[in-house]
Amino acid sequence: MSFIKFSNITPNAAEVDHDSVISCWLEVEEYFRSNDVRFNRETSVSLLIDSIQVREKLDWLKPENCEDFFKRYFSNKEDLDLEKEHPFSASLKVNILKEPNDSSWNKSTFLRCFIEQLFLVMNICTRGGCNYGRFSIDIDSKEHSLHCDTIESGWHRASIDNWPSLRSIPFANAWGWMERNGGLSYLLAETPINKAFAVLLHMSYKSELEATDVVQLSQVLESFYLSKREPKVGGLSRKIPAALGSFPENEESWIKDFYKLRSDIVHGDFPIFRPRYDEEDSGFKFVEDRYWEVSREIDRGVSIVITTLQDLINKKSDYYLFKEEITVETDRYS
């Protein structure tokens, strides 16, 4: 039995429905009771998940339960090491029933990849579906941080714009589709799907917004929707609405604005934020227009990436094929 300790399992936004997140964790447990994990083409692992601590803490941290939770928590605080026992922390139990005999098998590496992919798939399936904060694996002394705020902000942006359409989808459908596309075993992200996973994971490991995130998101969108040498703005403006539905009337210039910002970043015309700088730092007023410009475009890019992944999962497809028709009409001079 391995224990993965999470420092903060709460969703990033107050709008997130805790019950939907709890239901997603139950789907996770149910799925792995009857399905092995395919780590790569040669290796599959049978395991069981116990998320009871996570689910109980999520229930206690519902807005209507918070007051009682903190009363109970702080009445027992003398029994706790508050530096280690954060009120929002919880542990996930992973019981590997049978480990592979392969000499290259590394349990720590497997668990790290597994909980990374669990994080991504749950957040693609459900708004605010999985948050870890800092996390550590009991057989590994290293500590890492994975936060759902970037992905959740994509869901939030879609709800504000009422586009694209994001809905909860079944975990089982998404996990099986992810495995078919090499979700746990890839080292270099070369397909559009793995590029999307890698970029979302990269952004979730970071603690601060970076303008270069716009460039990485553009790589993902182009790999999903464009062929080589195809005009970027024109191609995406036609193809994204064809796949995901028409842009809202007040957002029809979104692709053009996104690529104007990308061009400014790539060609050195956009300023660079001081490291470790965000909206809570002093002097934020001086740079907030630039900060929110980048933040808005990142959120929209993430929302399209998530919706694209959901659309492909729902259609049990791995990529898009676009066909265009040209109609020619003739007439006489009058």
Short mmCIF file of N, CA, C and O in Angstrom, two decimals, residues 120-170:
data_model
loop_
_atom_site.label_atom_id
_atom_site.label_comp_id
_atom_site.label_asym_id
_atom_site.label_seq_id
_atom_site.Cartn_x
_atom_site.Cartn_y
_atom_site.Cartn_z
N LEU A 120 -4.76 15.13 -14.46
CA LEU A 120 -5.18 15.70 -15.74
C LEU A 120 -6.54 15.18 -16.18
O LEU A 120 -7.42 15.96 -16.57
N VAL A 121 -6.73 13.87 -16.13
CA VAL A 121 -7.98 13.29 -16.63
C VAL A 121 -9.17 13.76 -15.79
O VAL A 121 -10.23 14.10 -16.33
N MET A 122 -9.01 13.79 -14.46
CA MET A 122 -10.12 14.24 -13.62
C MET A 122 -10.48 15.69 -13.89
O MET A 122 -11.67 16.06 -13.89
N ASN A 123 -9.48 16.54 -14.16
CA ASN A 123 -9.76 17.95 -14.42
C ASN A 123 -10.31 18.18 -15.82
O ASN A 123 -10.99 19.18 -16.05
N ILE A 124 -10.04 17.27 -16.74
CA ILE A 124 -10.67 17.34 -18.05
C ILE A 124 -12.12 16.87 -17.97
O ILE A 124 -13.00 17.40 -18.65
N CYS A 125 -12.38 15.90 -17.10
CA CYS A 125 -13.73 15.33 -16.98
C CYS A 125 -14.68 16.22 -16.20
O CYS A 125 -15.88 16.29 -16.50
N THR A 126 -14.18 16.88 -15.16
CA THR A 126 -15.04 17.59 -14.21
C THR A 126 -14.39 18.91 -13.81
O THR A 126 -13.18 18.95 -13.54
N ARG A 127 -15.18 19.95 -13.75
CA ARG A 127 -14.64 21.25 -13.33
C ARG A 127 -14.09 21.17 -11.91
O ARG A 127 -14.77 20.74 -10.99
N GLY A 128 -12.81 21.55 -11.75
CA GLY A 128 -12.18 21.48 -10.44
C GLY A 128 -12.02 20.07 -9.93
O GLY A 128 -11.93 19.84 -8.73
N GLY A 129 -11.94 19.10 -10.85
CA GLY A 129 -12.03 17.69 -10.49
C GLY A 129 -10.94 17.17 -9.59
O GLY A 129 -11.14 16.16 -8.90
N CYS A 130 -9.77 17.80 -9.56
CA CYS A 130 -8.68 17.25 -8.76
C CYS A 130 -7.66 18.34 -8.46
O CYS A 130 -7.19 19.03 -9.37
N ASN A 131 -7.34 18.50 -7.19
CA ASN A 131 -6.30 19.43 -6.78
C ASN A 131 -5.42 18.73 -5.75
O ASN A 131 -5.92 18.01 -4.90
N TYR A 132 -4.12 18.92 -5.85
CA TYR A 132 -3.20 18.30 -4.91
C TYR A 132 -2.50 19.31 -3.99
O TYR A 132 -2.16 18.99 -2.87
N GLY A 133 -2.26 20.55 -4.51
CA GLY A 133 -1.34 21.42 -3.79
C GLY A 133 0.04 20.76 -3.81
O GLY A 133 0.46 20.19 -4.81
N ARG A 134 0.75 20.81 -2.71
CA ARG A 134 1.99 20.04 -2.61
C ARG A 134 1.63 18.57 -2.43
O ARG A 134 0.67 18.25 -1.74
N PHE A 135 2.42 17.69 -3.02
CA PHE A 135 2.17 16.27 -2.81
C PHE A 135 3.48 15.51 -2.69
O PHE A 135 4.52 15.93 -3.19
N SER A 136 3.41 14.39 -1.99
CA SER A 136 4.57 13.53 -1.84
C SER A 136 4.11 12.08 -1.79
O SER A 136 2.99 11.78 -1.36
N ILE A 137 4.98 11.19 -2.26
CA ILE A 137 4.71 9.76 -2.26
C ILE A 137 5.52 9.15 -1.13
O ILE A 137 6.70 9.46 -0.96
N ASP A 138 4.92 8.27 -0.36
CA ASP A 138 5.59 7.78 0.85
C ASP A 138 6.90 7.05 0.57
O ASP A 138 7.78 7.00 1.43
N ILE A 139 7.07 6.48 -0.63
CA ILE A 139 8.31 5.77 -0.94
C ILE A 139 9.35 6.68 -1.60
O ILE A 139 10.40 6.23 -2.03
N ASP A 140 9.04 7.97 -1.69
CA ASP A 140 9.92 8.93 -2.34
C ASP A 140 10.01 10.17 -1.46
O ASP A 140 8.99 10.72 -1.04
N SER A 141 11.22 10.65 -1.19
CA SER A 141 11.39 11.79 -0.30
C SER A 141 11.11 13.13 -0.97
O SER A 141 11.00 14.15 -0.31
N LYS A 142 10.95 13.13 -2.29
CA LYS A 142 10.74 14.38 -3.02
C LYS A 142 9.32 14.92 -2.82
O LYS A 142 8.38 14.16 -2.65
N GLU A 143 9.20 16.24 -2.87
CA GLU A 143 7.89 16.88 -2.77
C GLU A 143 7.67 17.71 -4.02
O GLU A 143 8.59 18.36 -4.53
N HIS A 144 6.45 17.69 -4.54
CA HIS A 144 6.10 18.40 -5.76
C HIS A 144 4.81 19.19 -5.52
O HIS A 144 4.16 19.03 -4.49
N SER A 145 4.43 20.02 -6.49
CA SER A 145 3.19 20.78 -6.37
C SER A 145 2.41 20.73 -7.68
O SER A 145 2.97 21.01 -8.75
N LEU A 146 1.16 20.34 -7.61
CA LEU A 146 0.27 20.35 -8.77
C LEU A 146 -1.02 21.05 -8.37
O LEU A 146 -1.70 20.61 -7.43
N HIS A 147 -1.33 22.13 -9.08
CA HIS A 147 -2.52 22.94 -8.75
C HIS A 147 -3.46 22.98 -9.95
O HIS A 147 -3.02 23.08 -11.10
N CYS A 148 -4.75 22.93 -9.67
CA CYS A 148 -5.74 22.88 -10.76
C CYS A 148 -6.19 24.26 -11.22
O CYS A 148 -7.05 24.37 -12.08
N ASP A 149 -5.59 25.34 -10.68
CA ASP A 149 -6.14 26.67 -10.96
C ASP A 149 -6.09 27.05 -12.44
O ASP A 149 -7.03 27.66 -12.96
N THR A 150 -5.02 26.68 -13.16
CA THR A 150 -4.93 27.03 -14.58
C THR A 150 -6.02 26.33 -15.39
O THR A 150 -6.70 26.95 -16.22
N ILE A 151 -6.23 25.03 -15.15
CA ILE A 151 -7.25 24.30 -15.90
C ILE A 151 -8.64 24.76 -15.48
O ILE A 151 -9.53 24.95 -16.32
N GLU A 152 -8.83 24.98 -14.18
CA GLU A 152 -10.15 25.42 -13.71
C GLU A 152 -10.48 26.80 -14.28
O GLU A 152 -11.64 27.09 -14.58
N SER A 153 -9.45 27.65 -14.45
CA SER A 153 -9.69 28.98 -15.04
C SER A 153 -10.18 28.86 -16.48
O SER A 153 -10.93 29.72 -16.96
N GLY A 154 -9.74 27.81 -17.19
CA GLY A 154 -10.27 27.57 -18.53
C GLY A 154 -11.75 27.23 -18.49
O GLY A 154 -12.53 27.72 -19.30
N TRP A 155 -12.13 26.37 -17.53
CA TRP A 155 -13.56 26.08 -17.34
C TRP A 155 -14.33 27.37 -17.00
O TRP A 155 -15.42 27.61 -17.52
N HIS A 156 -13.75 28.17 -16.12
CA HIS A 156 -14.42 29.41 -15.69
C HIS A 156 -14.60 30.36 -16.87
O HIS A 156 -15.67 30.96 -17.04
N ARG A 157 -13.57 30.51 -17.71
CA ARG A 157 -13.65 31.39 -18.87
C ARG A 157 -14.76 30.93 -19.82
O ARG A 157 -15.52 31.74 -20.35
N ALA A 158 -14.86 29.62 -20.02
CA ALA A 158 -15.90 29.09 -20.91
C ALA A 158 -17.29 29.38 -20.36
O ALA A 158 -18.22 29.66 -21.12
N SER A 159 -17.43 29.33 -19.02
CA SER A 159 -18.74 29.62 -18.43
C SER A 159 -19.09 31.10 -18.56
O SER A 159 -20.25 31.46 -18.76
N ILE A 160 -18.10 31.98 -18.47
CA ILE A 160 -18.33 33.42 -18.62
C ILE A 160 -18.71 33.75 -20.07
O ILE A 160 -19.65 34.49 -20.33
N ASP A 161 -17.95 33.20 -21.01
CA ASP A 161 -18.19 33.49 -22.43
C ASP A 161 -19.36 32.68 -22.99
O ASP A 161 -19.81 32.94 -24.10
N ASN A 162 -19.81 31.67 -22.23
CA ASN A 162 -20.82 30.74 -22.73
C ASN A 162 -20.36 30.06 -24.02
O ASN A 162 -21.14 29.73 -24.90
N TRP A 163 -19.05 29.86 -24.10
CA TRP A 163 -18.41 29.20 -25.24
C TRP A 163 -16.96 28.94 -24.87
O TRP A 163 -16.33 29.80 -24.25
N PRO A 164 -16.37 27.83 -25.27
CA PRO A 164 -17.02 26.66 -25.86
C PRO A 164 -17.81 25.87 -24.81
O PRO A 164 -17.72 26.17 -23.63
N SER A 165 -18.54 24.89 -25.25
CA SER A 165 -19.43 24.15 -24.36
C SER A 165 -18.64 23.08 -23.60
O SER A 165 -18.18 22.10 -24.18
N LEU A 166 -18.47 23.28 -22.29
CA LEU A 166 -17.79 22.32 -21.43
C LEU A 166 -18.81 21.67 -20.50
O LEU A 166 -19.55 22.36 -19.81
N ARG A 167 -18.82 20.35 -20.48
CA ARG A 167 -19.72 19.58 -19.62
C ARG A 167 -18.93 18.44 -18.99
O ARG A 167 -17.94 17.96 -19.55
N SER A 168 -19.36 17.97 -17.84
CA SER A 168 -18.71 16.83 -17.22
C SER A 168 -18.89 15.60 -18.10
O SER A 168 -19.95 15.40 -18.71
N ILE A 169 -17.83 14.78 -18.19
CA ILE A 169 -17.89 13.56 -18.99
C ILE A 169 -17.42 12.39 -18.11
O ILE A 169 -16.72 12.60 -17.11
N PRO A 170 -17.76 11.15 -18.45
CA PRO A 170 -17.40 10.00 -17.61
C PRO A 170 -15.89 9.78 -17.54
O PRO A 170 -15.20 9.82 -18.57
#
